[in-house]
Coordinates of C-alpha atoms in Angstrom, one line a residue:
Chain K
M128 CA -16.6 -20.1 -1.4
F129 CA -19.4 -22.2 -0.1
E130 CA -20.0 -20.4 3.2
E131 CA -23.8 -20.6 2.8
E132 CA -23.9 -24.3 2.1
E133 CA -21.5 -25.0 5.0
K134 CA -23.6 -22.9 7.3
K135 CA -26.7 -24.8 6.4
L136 CA -24.9 -28.2 6.9
E137 CA -23.7 -27.0 10.3
Q138 CA -27.2 -25.9 11.3
R139 CA -28.5 -29.3 10.3
K140 CA -25.9 -31.0 12.5
K141 CA -26.9 -28.8 15.4
S142 CA -30.5 -29.7 15.0
I143 CA -29.8 -33.4 14.8
D144 CA -27.5 -33.1 17.8
K145 CA -30.6 -31.8 19.7
V146 CA -32.6 -35.0 19.0
E147 CA -33.0 -36.9 22.2
V148 CA -31.2 -40.2 22.3
P149 CA -33.2 -43.1 23.8
R150 CA -30.2 -44.5 25.8
D151 CA -31.7 -47.7 27.1
K152 CA -33.1 -48.7 23.8
L153 CA -29.8 -47.9 22.1
H154 CA -27.9 -50.0 24.6
F155 CA -30.2 -52.8 24.0
A156 CA -29.9 -52.4 20.2
V157 CA -26.2 -52.8 20.4
Q158 CA -26.4 -55.8 22.7
S159 CA -28.9 -57.6 20.5
G160 CA -26.9 -57.0 17.3
F161 CA -23.9 -58.4 19.1
E162 CA -25.9 -61.4 20.3
K163 CA -27.1 -62.1 16.8
A164 CA -23.6 -62.0 15.4
K165 CA -22.3 -64.3 18.1
K166 CA -25.0 -66.8 17.8
E167 CA -24.5 -67.0 14.1
R168 CA -20.8 -67.5 14.5
A169 CA -21.3 -70.3 17.0
L170 CA -23.7 -72.0 14.7
K171 CA -21.4 -71.7 11.7
R172 CA -18.6 -73.3 13.7
S173 CA -20.5 -76.2 14.9
K174 CA -22.1 -77.0 11.5
I175 CA -18.8 -76.9 9.7
R176 CA -17.2 -79.2 12.3
K177 CA -20.0 -81.7 12.1
R178 CA -19.8 -82.0 8.4
S179 CA -16.1 -81.9 8.0
T180 CA -16.0 -85.4 6.6
W181 CA -18.4 -84.6 3.9
S182 CA -17.3 -83.7 0.4
I183 CA -15.7 -80.3 -0.2
A184 CA -18.6 -79.3 -2.4
I185 CA -21.2 -79.7 0.3
A186 CA -18.9 -77.9 2.8
A187 CA -18.7 -75.1 0.3
I188 CA -22.4 -74.8 -0.1
L189 CA -22.8 -74.8 3.7
L190 CA -20.4 -72.0 4.0
I191 CA -22.2 -70.0 1.4
S192 CA -25.4 -70.2 3.4
F193 CA -23.9 -68.2 6.2
V194 CA -22.6 -65.4 4.1
T195 CA -24.7 -62.3 4.1
S196 CA -24.4 -59.3 1.9
I197 CA -21.7 -57.3 3.6
S198 CA -18.7 -59.6 3.3
V199 CA -17.5 -61.7 0.4
S200 CA -16.9 -65.3 1.1
P201 CA -13.7 -67.2 0.3
V202 CA -15.6 -69.3 -2.3
F203 CA -16.9 -66.2 -3.9
A204 CA -13.5 -64.6 -3.9
S205 CA -12.0 -67.7 -5.6
K206 CA -14.7 -67.6 -8.2
V207 CA -13.9 -63.9 -8.9
A208 CA -10.3 -64.8 -9.4
S209 CA -11.0 -67.7 -11.7
I210 CA -13.8 -66.4 -13.9
P211 CA -12.6 -63.8 -16.4
G212 CA -14.5 -60.5 -16.2
L213 CA -16.3 -61.4 -13.0
E214 CA -14.6 -58.8 -10.9
K215 CA -16.5 -56.1 -12.8
I216 CA -19.8 -57.3 -11.5
V217 CA -18.9 -58.0 -8.0
S218 CA -20.4 -54.8 -6.6
L219 CA -23.6 -55.6 -8.4
I220 CA -24.3 -58.9 -6.9
K221 CA -22.7 -59.0 -3.5
Q222 CA -25.8 -57.2 -2.1
D223 CA -27.9 -60.0 -3.3
R224 CA -27.5 -63.3 -1.3
G225 CA -29.3 -65.3 -4.0
L226 CA -27.2 -64.1 -6.9
T227 CA -24.0 -64.4 -4.9
A228 CA -24.8 -68.0 -4.1
A229 CA -25.6 -68.6 -7.8
V230 CA -22.1 -67.4 -8.8
E231 CA -20.6 -69.5 -6.1
N232 CA -22.3 -72.6 -7.4
D233 CA -21.1 -72.0 -11.0
F234 CA -24.3 -70.6 -12.4
Y235 CA -22.6 -67.5 -13.7
Q236 CA -21.7 -67.7 -17.4
P237 CA -19.1 -65.3 -18.5
I238 CA -19.7 -63.8 -21.9
N239 CA -17.3 -60.9 -22.2
L240 CA -18.3 -59.7 -25.7
S241 CA -18.0 -56.0 -26.6
Q242 CA -19.1 -53.6 -29.3
E243 CA -17.7 -50.2 -29.9
K244 CA -19.5 -47.3 -31.6
N245 CA -18.2 -43.7 -31.8
G246 CA -15.9 -44.1 -28.9
I247 CA -18.4 -45.8 -26.6
T248 CA -18.0 -49.5 -25.7
V249 CA -20.8 -51.7 -24.4
T250 CA -19.8 -55.1 -23.0
L251 CA -22.0 -58.0 -22.2
D252 CA -20.1 -59.3 -19.2
G253 CA -22.1 -62.4 -18.4
I254 CA -25.4 -63.9 -17.5
I255 CA -27.1 -66.1 -15.0
A256 CA -29.9 -68.1 -16.6
D257 CA -32.3 -70.8 -15.5
K258 CA -35.3 -72.3 -17.1
K259 CA -37.5 -69.3 -16.5
G260 CA -35.5 -66.2 -16.5
M261 CA -32.2 -64.5 -17.0
V262 CA -30.0 -62.0 -15.1
I263 CA -27.9 -59.9 -17.5
F264 CA -24.7 -58.1 -16.5
Y265 CA -23.5 -55.4 -18.8
S266 CA -21.1 -52.5 -18.7
V267 CA -20.3 -49.3 -20.6
H268 CA -16.9 -47.6 -20.8
S269 CA -15.3 -45.0 -23.0
K270 CA -11.9 -43.4 -23.4
E271 CA -13.3 -40.3 -25.1
V272 CA -16.8 -39.6 -23.9
D273 CA -17.7 -38.6 -20.3
L274 CA -20.1 -41.3 -19.3
S275 CA -22.1 -39.1 -17.0
T276 CA -23.3 -37.2 -20.1
L277 CA -24.8 -40.3 -21.5
E278 CA -28.3 -41.8 -21.0
I279 CA -29.7 -45.3 -21.4
K280 CA -32.7 -45.2 -23.7
Y281 CA -33.6 -48.9 -23.8
L282 CA -32.4 -52.4 -22.9
E283 CA -33.4 -55.3 -25.1
L284 CA -33.1 -59.0 -25.3
S285 CA -33.9 -60.5 -28.7
S286 CA -34.1 -64.0 -30.1
G287 CA -32.9 -63.8 -33.7
M288 CA -34.7 -60.7 -35.0
T289 CA -37.6 -61.0 -32.5
P290 CA -37.4 -58.8 -29.4
R291 CA -38.2 -61.0 -26.4
Y292 CA -37.9 -58.4 -23.7
R293 CA -37.6 -54.7 -23.9
F294 CA -37.2 -52.1 -21.2
G295 CA -37.7 -48.7 -23.0
L296 CA -37.9 -45.1 -21.9
G297 CA -40.2 -42.6 -23.4
N298 CA -39.1 -39.8 -25.8
N299 CA -38.3 -37.3 -23.1
Y300 CA -36.7 -39.7 -20.7
G301 CA -33.3 -41.4 -20.3
L302 CA -31.6 -43.1 -17.5
N303 CA -28.4 -41.4 -16.5
L304 CA -25.3 -43.5 -16.7
T305 CA -23.6 -42.9 -13.4
P306 CA -20.0 -44.1 -13.7
R307 CA -18.3 -45.7 -10.7
E308 CA -16.4 -43.3 -8.5
G309 CA -13.2 -42.1 -9.9
T310 CA -13.7 -44.1 -13.2
N311 CA -15.3 -43.7 -16.5
F312 CA -16.9 -47.1 -16.2
Y313 CA -20.6 -48.0 -15.7
S314 CA -21.9 -51.5 -14.9
G315 CA -25.5 -52.5 -14.7
V316 CA -27.7 -55.5 -14.1
K317 CA -31.0 -56.4 -15.6
T318 CA -33.2 -59.2 -14.3
I319 CA -35.6 -60.5 -16.8
E320 CA -38.2 -62.5 -14.9
K321 CA -39.6 -64.6 -17.7
V322 CA -37.8 -65.4 -21.0
A323 CA -37.7 -68.6 -22.9
F324 CA -34.4 -70.2 -23.9
S325 CA -33.2 -69.0 -27.2
K326 CA -30.5 -70.5 -29.5
D327 CA -29.5 -67.2 -31.0
P328 CA -30.0 -64.4 -28.4
S329 CA -28.6 -60.9 -28.6
W330 CA -28.4 -58.1 -26.1
G331 CA -29.3 -54.7 -27.3
M332 CA -28.9 -51.3 -25.7
G333 CA -29.6 -47.8 -26.8
I334 CA -27.4 -45.0 -25.5
K335 CA -28.1 -41.4 -26.0
N336 CA -25.1 -39.3 -26.7
G337 CA -26.1 -35.6 -27.2
D338 CA -28.9 -35.7 -29.9
K339 CA -27.9 -39.0 -31.2
I340 CA -28.8 -42.5 -30.1
E341 CA -26.2 -45.2 -30.5
H342 CA -27.7 -48.7 -31.0
F343 CA -25.7 -51.6 -29.7
N344 CA -26.4 -55.2 -30.4
I345 CA -24.3 -58.1 -29.2
P346 CA -25.2 -61.7 -30.2
F347 CA -24.1 -64.3 -27.8
T348 CA -24.6 -68.0 -26.9
Y349 CA -25.2 -69.6 -23.5
K350 CA -26.0 -72.8 -21.9
L351 CA -29.3 -73.5 -20.3
M352 CA -28.7 -74.8 -16.8
D353 CA -30.6 -77.9 -16.2
V354 CA -31.5 -77.6 -12.6
E355 CA -34.2 -79.0 -10.4
N356 CA -36.4 -76.5 -8.7
K357 CA -36.6 -76.9 -4.9
N358 CA -40.3 -76.2 -4.8
I359 CA -42.1 -76.4 -1.5
V360 CA -45.8 -77.4 -1.5
V361 CA -47.6 -75.7 1.3
D362 CA -51.4 -75.8 0.8
K363 CA -52.2 -74.0 4.0
E364 CA -55.0 -71.6 4.7
V365 CA -54.9 -68.4 6.5
T366 CA -57.5 -65.8 7.5
I367 CA -56.6 -62.2 7.8
E368 CA -59.4 -60.0 9.2
G369 CA -61.9 -62.6 7.9
Q370 CA -60.5 -62.7 4.4
R371 CA -59.3 -66.2 3.5
F372 CA -56.2 -67.0 1.5
K373 CA -54.5 -70.3 0.6
I374 CA -50.7 -70.5 0.3
K375 CA -50.3 -73.0 -2.5
Q376 CA -46.6 -73.4 -2.9
L377 CA -43.2 -71.8 -3.2
I378 CA -41.4 -72.0 -6.5
V379 CA -37.7 -72.0 -5.6
N380 CA -35.1 -71.9 -8.4
P381 CA -31.5 -70.6 -8.4
I382 CA -32.3 -67.0 -9.2
R383 CA -35.7 -66.5 -8.0
T384 CA -38.2 -67.6 -5.3
T385 CA -41.9 -67.0 -6.0
I386 CA -44.8 -67.6 -3.6
K387 CA -48.0 -68.7 -5.2
L388 CA -51.2 -68.0 -3.2
E389 CA -54.9 -68.0 -3.9
E390 CA -57.6 -65.7 -2.6
D391 CA -61.0 -67.2 -1.7
P392 CA -63.5 -65.9 -4.4
N393 CA -66.0 -65.5 -1.5
N394 CA -63.9 -62.9 0.3
S395 CA -65.8 -59.7 0.8
K396 CA -62.6 -57.7 0.0
K397 CA -60.7 -57.3 -3.2
L398 CA -56.9 -57.4 -3.2
L399 CA -55.4 -54.2 -4.6
S400 CA -52.3 -53.7 -6.6
R401 CA -49.2 -54.2 -4.5
A402 CA -51.3 -56.3 -2.1
F403 CA -48.4 -58.2 -0.6
D404 CA -45.6 -55.6 -0.3
E405 CA -44.9 -56.5 3.3
L406 CA -44.9 -60.2 3.0
K407 CA -41.8 -61.8 4.6
L408 CA -40.1 -65.2 5.2
V409 CA -37.9 -65.7 8.2
D410 CA -35.8 -68.8 8.7
E411 CA -34.6 -70.5 11.9
M412 CA -31.6 -68.2 12.1
G413 CA -33.5 -65.0 11.7
R414 CA -32.5 -64.5 8.1
T415 CA -35.2 -62.7 6.2
W416 CA -36.4 -62.8 2.7
S417 CA -38.7 -60.0 1.7
T418 CA -40.8 -59.3 -1.4
T419 CA -39.8 -56.8 -4.1
P420 CA -42.4 -54.0 -3.4
G421 CA -44.8 -53.7 -6.2
N422 CA -44.1 -57.0 -7.8
S423 CA -46.9 -59.1 -6.6
Y424 CA -49.4 -59.8 -9.4
K425 CA -52.5 -61.7 -10.4
V426 CA -51.6 -64.5 -12.8
L427 CA -54.8 -64.0 -14.8
P428 CA -56.8 -60.7 -14.7
K429 CA -60.0 -62.5 -13.7
G430 CA -58.4 -65.3 -11.7
N431 CA -57.8 -65.7 -8.0
L432 CA -54.2 -66.8 -8.2
W433 CA -51.4 -64.5 -7.1
E434 CA -47.7 -64.7 -7.6
V435 CA -45.4 -62.9 -5.2
P436 CA -41.7 -62.9 -6.1
L437 CA -39.1 -62.4 -3.4
M438 CA -36.3 -60.0 -3.8
E439 CA -33.7 -62.8 -3.5
S440 CA -33.8 -66.5 -3.9
F441 CA -32.9 -68.9 -1.0
Y442 CA -32.3 -71.8 -3.4
F443 CA -28.7 -72.4 -2.2
H444 CA -29.4 -71.4 1.4
D445 CA -31.6 -74.4 2.3
P446 CA -33.3 -73.0 5.3
K447 CA -34.5 -75.6 7.8
E448 CA -37.5 -73.8 9.0
L449 CA -39.5 -71.0 7.3
T450 CA -42.2 -68.8 8.7
L451 CA -44.3 -66.6 6.5
T452 CA -45.8 -63.3 7.8
F453 CA -48.0 -60.9 5.8
G454 CA -47.8 -57.5 7.4
K455 CA -50.3 -55.1 5.9
V456 CA -52.2 -56.5 2.9
A457 CA -53.7 -53.9 0.6
A458 CA -57.4 -54.7 0.2
M459 CA -60.8 -53.0 0.2
E460 CA -64.5 -54.0 0.2
K461 CA -65.5 -55.4 -3.2
S462 CA -68.8 -53.5 -3.0
E463 CA -66.9 -50.3 -2.8
A464 CA -64.0 -50.8 -5.1
Y465 CA -65.1 -48.5 -7.9
V466 CA -66.2 -45.0 -8.8
L467 CA -69.4 -44.5 -10.8
I468 CA -69.7 -41.3 -12.8
D469 CA -72.5 -39.8 -14.9
T470 CA -70.9 -37.5 -17.4
E471 CA -74.2 -35.8 -18.3
T472 CA -75.1 -34.7 -14.9
K473 CA -71.4 -34.3 -14.0
E474 CA -71.5 -36.1 -10.7
F475 CA -70.2 -39.1 -8.9
L476 CA -73.1 -41.5 -8.5
E477 CA -71.2 -43.9 -6.3
Q478 CA -67.8 -43.9 -4.6
P479 CA -66.2 -45.5 -1.6
S480 CA -67.6 -44.5 1.8
K481 CA -64.4 -42.8 2.9
S482 CA -63.8 -41.3 -0.5
I483 CA -60.5 -39.8 -1.6
F484 CA -62.1 -38.5 -4.8
S485 CA -63.5 -35.0 -5.2
N486 CA -64.0 -32.1 -7.5
L487 CA -65.4 -33.9 -10.6
Q488 CA -65.5 -31.8 -13.7
V489 CA -66.6 -32.6 -17.2
K490 CA -65.6 -30.0 -19.8
D491 CA -65.1 -30.3 -23.6
N492 CA -65.2 -34.0 -23.6
R493 CA -62.7 -34.2 -20.7
V494 CA -63.4 -35.7 -17.4
S495 CA -61.3 -34.9 -14.4
F496 CA -61.3 -35.3 -10.7
I497 CA -58.9 -34.9 -7.7
V498 CA -57.5 -37.9 -5.9
Q499 CA -56.3 -37.1 -2.4
V500 CA -54.0 -39.5 -0.7
D501 CA -52.3 -39.3 2.7
K502 CA -48.7 -38.7 3.0
E503 CA -48.1 -42.3 4.0
Y504 CA -49.6 -43.5 0.8
D505 CA -47.4 -43.7 -2.3
K506 CA -49.0 -41.4 -4.8
N507 CA -47.3 -43.4 -7.6
L508 CA -49.8 -46.1 -6.9
V509 CA -52.7 -44.0 -8.0
H510 CA -53.7 -45.0 -11.5
F511 CA -56.7 -45.9 -13.6
N512 CA -56.1 -47.8 -16.8
K513 CA -59.6 -48.2 -18.1
F514 CA -63.3 -47.2 -17.7
I515 CA -66.3 -49.4 -18.4
D516 CA -69.6 -48.0 -19.6
A517 CA -73.1 -49.1 -18.7
N518 CA -73.0 -51.8 -21.3
E519 CA -69.8 -53.3 -20.0
K520 CA -67.8 -51.9 -22.9
E521 CA -64.2 -51.2 -21.9
F522 CA -62.2 -48.2 -22.9
Y523 CA -58.5 -48.1 -22.2
I524 CA -56.9 -45.0 -20.8
E525 CA -53.4 -44.4 -22.1
T526 CA -51.4 -42.1 -19.9
G527 CA -48.0 -42.4 -21.5
G528 CA -46.6 -42.3 -25.0
L529 CA -48.7 -42.8 -28.0
T530 CA -52.4 -43.6 -27.9
P531 CA -53.1 -46.4 -30.4
V532 CA -55.6 -45.3 -33.1
V533 CA -58.2 -47.8 -32.1
N534 CA -61.6 -46.6 -31.1
N535 CA -61.6 -48.0 -27.6
Y536 CA -58.5 -46.2 -26.5
V537 CA -58.6 -42.7 -25.0
R538 CA -55.9 -40.4 -23.7
G539 CA -55.5 -39.7 -20.0
S540 CA -53.1 -38.0 -17.6
M541 CA -52.2 -37.8 -14.0
I542 CA -50.6 -34.7 -12.6
T543 CA -49.7 -33.5 -9.2
V544 CA -51.4 -30.3 -8.1
P545 CA -49.5 -28.8 -5.2
E546 CA -51.4 -28.8 -1.9
V547 CA -54.5 -30.3 -3.5
G548 CA -53.5 -33.8 -4.6
Q549 CA -53.3 -35.8 -7.8
K550 CA -55.5 -34.6 -10.6
F551 CA -56.6 -37.4 -12.9
E552 CA -58.0 -36.5 -16.3
F553 CA -59.2 -38.5 -19.3
E554 CA -60.9 -37.9 -22.6
L555 CA -64.3 -39.3 -23.5
P556 CA -64.4 -41.2 -26.8
D557 CA -65.1 -39.1 -29.8
K558 CA -68.8 -39.5 -30.6
S559 CA -68.2 -39.6 -34.4
F560 CA -66.0 -42.6 -33.8
T561 CA -67.7 -44.6 -31.1
T562 CA -70.3 -44.2 -28.5
Y563 CA -70.6 -45.0 -24.8
T564 CA -73.5 -45.2 -22.4
N565 CA -73.7 -43.5 -19.0
P566 CA -72.9 -44.1 -16.2
I567 CA -69.3 -45.0 -16.6
R568 CA -67.3 -47.0 -14.0
L569 CA -63.7 -46.8 -13.0
D570 CA -62.6 -49.9 -11.0
L571 CA -60.1 -49.3 -8.2
E572 CA -56.9 -51.2 -8.3
F573 CA -55.4 -49.0 -5.6
Y574 CA -56.7 -47.4 -2.5
P575 CA -55.3 -46.5 0.9
S576 CA -57.0 -49.5 2.6
W577 CA -55.4 -52.4 4.2
I578 CA -56.1 -55.5 6.3
E579 CA -53.7 -56.7 9.0
E580 CA -53.6 -59.5 11.5
D581 CA -50.8 -61.1 13.4
V582 CA -50.7 -64.5 11.6
Q583 CA -47.8 -66.7 10.9
I584 CA -47.6 -69.7 8.6
E585 CA -45.1 -72.5 9.0
I586 CA -43.9 -73.2 5.5
K587 CA -41.2 -75.6 6.5
Chain L
M257 CA -7.1 -49.1 27.8
S258 CA -6.5 -46.6 25.1
E259 CA -8.8 -46.7 22.1
M260 CA -6.1 -48.0 19.8
K261 CA -5.4 -50.9 22.2
L262 CA -9.1 -51.6 22.4
V263 CA -9.4 -51.7 18.6
E264 CA -6.4 -54.0 18.3
Q265 CA -7.9 -56.3 20.9
A266 CA -11.3 -56.3 19.2
I267 CA -9.7 -57.2 15.9
K268 CA -8.1 -60.1 17.6
G269 CA -11.5 -61.3 18.7
N270 CA -11.8 -59.9 22.2
E271 CA -15.6 -59.5 22.6
D272 CA -15.5 -57.2 25.6
A273 CA -13.2 -54.9 23.8
F274 CA -15.6 -54.9 20.8
L275 CA -18.6 -54.2 23.0
D276 CA -16.8 -51.4 24.8
L277 CA -16.0 -49.8 21.5
I278 CA -19.5 -50.0 20.1
H279 CA -21.0 -48.7 23.3
S280 CA -18.7 -45.7 23.2
Y281 CA -19.8 -44.9 19.7
Q282 CA -23.4 -45.9 19.9
E283 CA -24.6 -42.3 20.1
A284 CA -22.6 -41.3 17.1
L285 CA -24.0 -44.2 15.2
Y286 CA -27.5 -43.4 16.3
R287 CA -27.2 -39.7 15.2
T288 CA -25.9 -40.8 11.8
A289 CA -28.8 -43.1 11.4
I290 CA -31.2 -40.4 12.5
S291 CA -29.7 -38.0 10.0
Y292 CA -30.5 -40.4 7.2
L293 CA -33.6 -42.3 8.4
K294 CA -35.4 -39.7 10.5
N295 CA -37.1 -41.9 13.0
E296 CA -36.3 -43.6 16.2
G297 CA -37.4 -47.1 15.3
D298 CA -35.5 -47.3 12.0
A299 CA -32.4 -45.7 13.6
L300 CA -32.4 -48.3 16.4
E301 CA -32.7 -51.1 14.0
A302 CA -29.9 -49.6 12.0
V303 CA -27.6 -49.5 15.1
Q304 CA -28.5 -53.2 15.8
E305 CA -27.7 -54.2 12.2
V306 CA -24.5 -52.2 12.1
T307 CA -23.3 -53.8 15.4
Y308 CA -23.9 -57.1 13.8
R309 CA -22.1 -56.3 10.6
A310 CA -19.2 -54.7 12.4
Y311 CA -18.7 -57.8 14.5
R312 CA -18.7 -60.0 11.4
S313 CA -16.2 -57.9 9.6
I314 CA -14.1 -56.6 12.4
K315 CA -11.1 -58.5 11.0
T316 CA -11.1 -56.3 7.9
V317 CA -10.3 -53.1 9.9
K318 CA -6.9 -52.1 8.5
Q319 CA -6.4 -48.7 10.2
P320 CA -7.3 -48.9 13.9
A321 CA -6.9 -45.2 14.2
Y322 CA -9.9 -44.7 11.9
F323 CA -12.1 -47.3 13.7
K324 CA -14.9 -44.8 14.4
T325 CA -15.1 -43.6 10.8
W326 CA -15.1 -47.3 9.7
L327 CA -18.2 -47.8 11.8
I328 CA -19.8 -44.6 10.6
R329 CA -19.3 -45.8 7.0
I330 CA -20.9 -49.1 7.6
M331 CA -23.8 -47.1 9.0
M332 CA -24.0 -44.8 6.0
N333 CA -23.9 -47.7 3.6
Y334 CA -26.6 -49.4 5.5
C335 CA -28.8 -46.3 5.6
Q336 CA -28.3 -45.7 1.9
D337 CA -29.5 -49.2 1.1
V338 CA -32.5 -48.7 3.3
I339 CA -33.3 -45.4 1.6
K340 CA -33.0 -47.0 -1.8
K341 CA -35.3 -49.8 -0.8
S342 CA -37.9 -47.6 0.7
K343 CA -39.4 -44.7 -1.1
R344 CA -38.2 -41.1 -1.1
E345 CA -41.7 -39.6 -0.5
V346 CA -42.0 -41.6 2.6
L347 CA -38.7 -40.3 3.8
E348 CA -39.6 -36.7 3.1
D349 CA -42.7 -37.0 5.1
R350 CA -40.8 -38.5 8.0
I351 CA -38.7 -35.4 8.0
V352 CA -41.7 -33.2 8.5
S353 CA -42.9 -35.3 11.4
M354 CA -39.6 -35.3 13.2
Q355 CA -40.0 -33.5 16.5
G356 CA -38.1 -30.5 17.5
V357 CA -36.7 -29.7 14.1
S358 CA -39.9 -29.4 12.1
E359 CA -40.2 -25.6 12.5
D360 CA -36.9 -25.0 10.8
F361 CA -37.5 -24.7 7.1
T362 CA -33.8 -24.5 6.1
Y363 CA -33.4 -27.9 7.6
L364 CA -36.0 -29.4 5.3
E365 CA -34.4 -27.7 2.3
V366 CA -31.0 -29.2 3.2
E367 CA -32.6 -32.6 3.7
E368 CA -34.2 -32.5 0.3
A369 CA -31.0 -31.3 -1.4
L370 CA -29.0 -34.1 0.3
L371 CA -31.4 -36.7 -1.1
N372 CA -30.5 -35.6 -4.6
L373 CA -26.8 -36.1 -4.1
S374 CA -24.9 -39.3 -5.0
D375 CA -24.1 -41.7 -2.2
Y376 CA -20.5 -40.8 -2.5
E377 CA -21.1 -37.1 -2.2
R378 CA -23.4 -37.5 0.7
E379 CA -20.9 -39.7 2.5
L380 CA -18.2 -37.1 2.0
L381 CA -20.4 -34.2 3.3
H382 CA -21.4 -36.3 6.2
L383 CA -17.9 -37.2 7.2
K384 CA -16.7 -33.6 6.8
Y385 CA -19.6 -31.6 8.3
F386 CA -21.2 -34.1 10.6
E387 CA -18.4 -36.2 12.0
D388 CA -15.9 -33.4 11.6
V389 CA -13.3 -35.7 10.0
K390 CA -10.4 -33.7 8.5
I391 CA -9.9 -33.8 4.8
K392 CA -6.4 -35.0 5.4
D393 CA -7.8 -38.0 7.3
I394 CA -10.4 -38.8 4.7
A395 CA -7.6 -38.8 2.1
V396 CA -5.5 -41.3 4.1
M397 CA -8.5 -43.5 4.7
W398 CA -9.6 -43.6 1.2
N399 CA -6.1 -43.7 -0.1
T400 CA -6.8 -40.7 -2.4
P401 CA -4.8 -37.6 -2.8
E402 CA -5.9 -34.7 -0.6
G403 CA -6.4 -32.5 -3.6
T404 CA -8.8 -34.9 -5.2
I405 CA -10.9 -35.1 -2.0
K406 CA -11.0 -31.3 -1.9
T407 CA -12.2 -31.2 -5.5
R408 CA -14.9 -33.8 -4.9
L409 CA -16.0 -32.0 -1.7
H410 CA -16.4 -28.8 -3.8
K411 CA -18.3 -30.7 -6.4
A412 CA -20.6 -32.0 -3.7
L413 CA -21.1 -28.5 -2.3
R414 CA -21.8 -27.2 -5.7
A415 CA -24.3 -29.9 -6.3
L416 CA -25.9 -29.0 -3.0
R417 CA -26.0 -25.3 -4.0
H418 CA -27.5 -26.3 -7.4
N419 CA -30.3 -28.1 -5.6
F420 CA -31.0 -25.2 -3.3
E421 CA -31.2 -22.9 -6.3
E422 CA -33.5 -25.2 -8.2
K423 CA -35.7 -25.4 -5.2
G424 CA -35.7 -21.6 -4.9
E425 CA -36.8 -21.2 -8.5
M426 CA -39.6 -23.6 -8.1
K427 CA -40.9 -21.7 -5.1
R428 CA -40.8 -18.4 -7.0
V429 CA -42.9 -19.9 -9.8

């Protein structure tokens, strides 16, 4: 029945079997993995023995700190047994050391409220909340409708009637609900980085069933956990390829750790979007906390302060020593970080020395050019959100959804042209509406350019 | 010592037995990693991490007869996590740069189609067509009726075919 597919899979196996195995390195990899596990076990034993006279609570927290993602700790298991509804979300959090520890330390608040509409039931299972943000666990099940035919259209957190957070998908998009294997049950988790405490919050969700969107809204109440942050003040400077940065401090709270750092305004290079994707913290036992790629951001558009959130928080792990490394930092010369276009003469007046832009065209009020990025570079990073005319007037380029009917908004698009690159196109403002003055400038927030130097910073 | 004895010893905490076992399966683990991650560095790191994870959870092995598959599954889970964390484009490019297999276009096509399957489907196909585990054994291991496994396997193959066809159409356009 599937002879062809089977044949292809067998061919694939054969070609992978042909790949040469680096035997020495492989042997070494096994040995070092084994050593790492042994060392950790020994450490764990000695620590627990030493503190056996301490209170059970402290012992429990210590134990947690040695649990990594793969196995579930006894503490965690007992929480699962004692908190109603928690078993549903286990698979969502056991990959995240920070969240697991939050549950183990009683930060999980079960909600277990459901709403049913046309055979589909949405449940707000529970939340983890601290002063800044919230992690929301929700699930969907149905006895009548096959979940894999449904799509999520939006997720929303409101305070009274006011939406506080919304994750929405455009008209033509939906997120497939993929039910858990062998069930008709879906569970999801949404981390909301910043949301103020609200007395009357509600969780909303839009689910597309065929042509119809079902809107769910579940009001709930929760306690704001009054916890102390375990912030670490660093105030250390670092130089990477001549560019100076200052690590200000680490904001450490139960669900999130954020690194605050500052770029020296006199640096010759500009930090690009996703500047700190490779930043990493390693503790004395080799445990690593990495950043969530793409999540580092500038606090103020014109400021020098950056915030880099980590994927997991180490709040409950209390590392003794912490070392920070940067990896590759996305940056380019400030003097080159833009493209200057004259729409009359239809040419690039200025662009970076090793330019990735070509084939400029101006036709019927539309400007377009090709952006060529290497295979190693994520083409999703390529974007322009505004252009600036000779009088510093800003025009915002809207590439998705509706373009606001305001005279400094124009439509734009980015498409992939096979074997050529990304084609970026935007409209010039309608002259009867508003005017602009040549040349126009597009500032670069992305570029395949990095700085890298082997530097380490002792945080703790 | 027979493999079963070794596994039993390893579960009891015998470190030499554990190391013997991992070393005897290190190549299988490496090939699984290569099949997912496509490059030597990442595959070696995967083997290291899986050794570490296996040692930590050795006590959870319930069926010593399926020890090898247990290891392979830890590896597959690990690789799937890595893939999710990195980006697909990056991975596809790695495939192209992989030596010795780059000329074979069929291979690329399969690789792309596999990326579009669910973790479960990919795991199933891997066990059946890469590790040559019998459907009967998968059924025992996963505590699922044989018929169900067969149905799911067919579903996975159908999804694969669908991906091939989709790809084919795109090329024609």
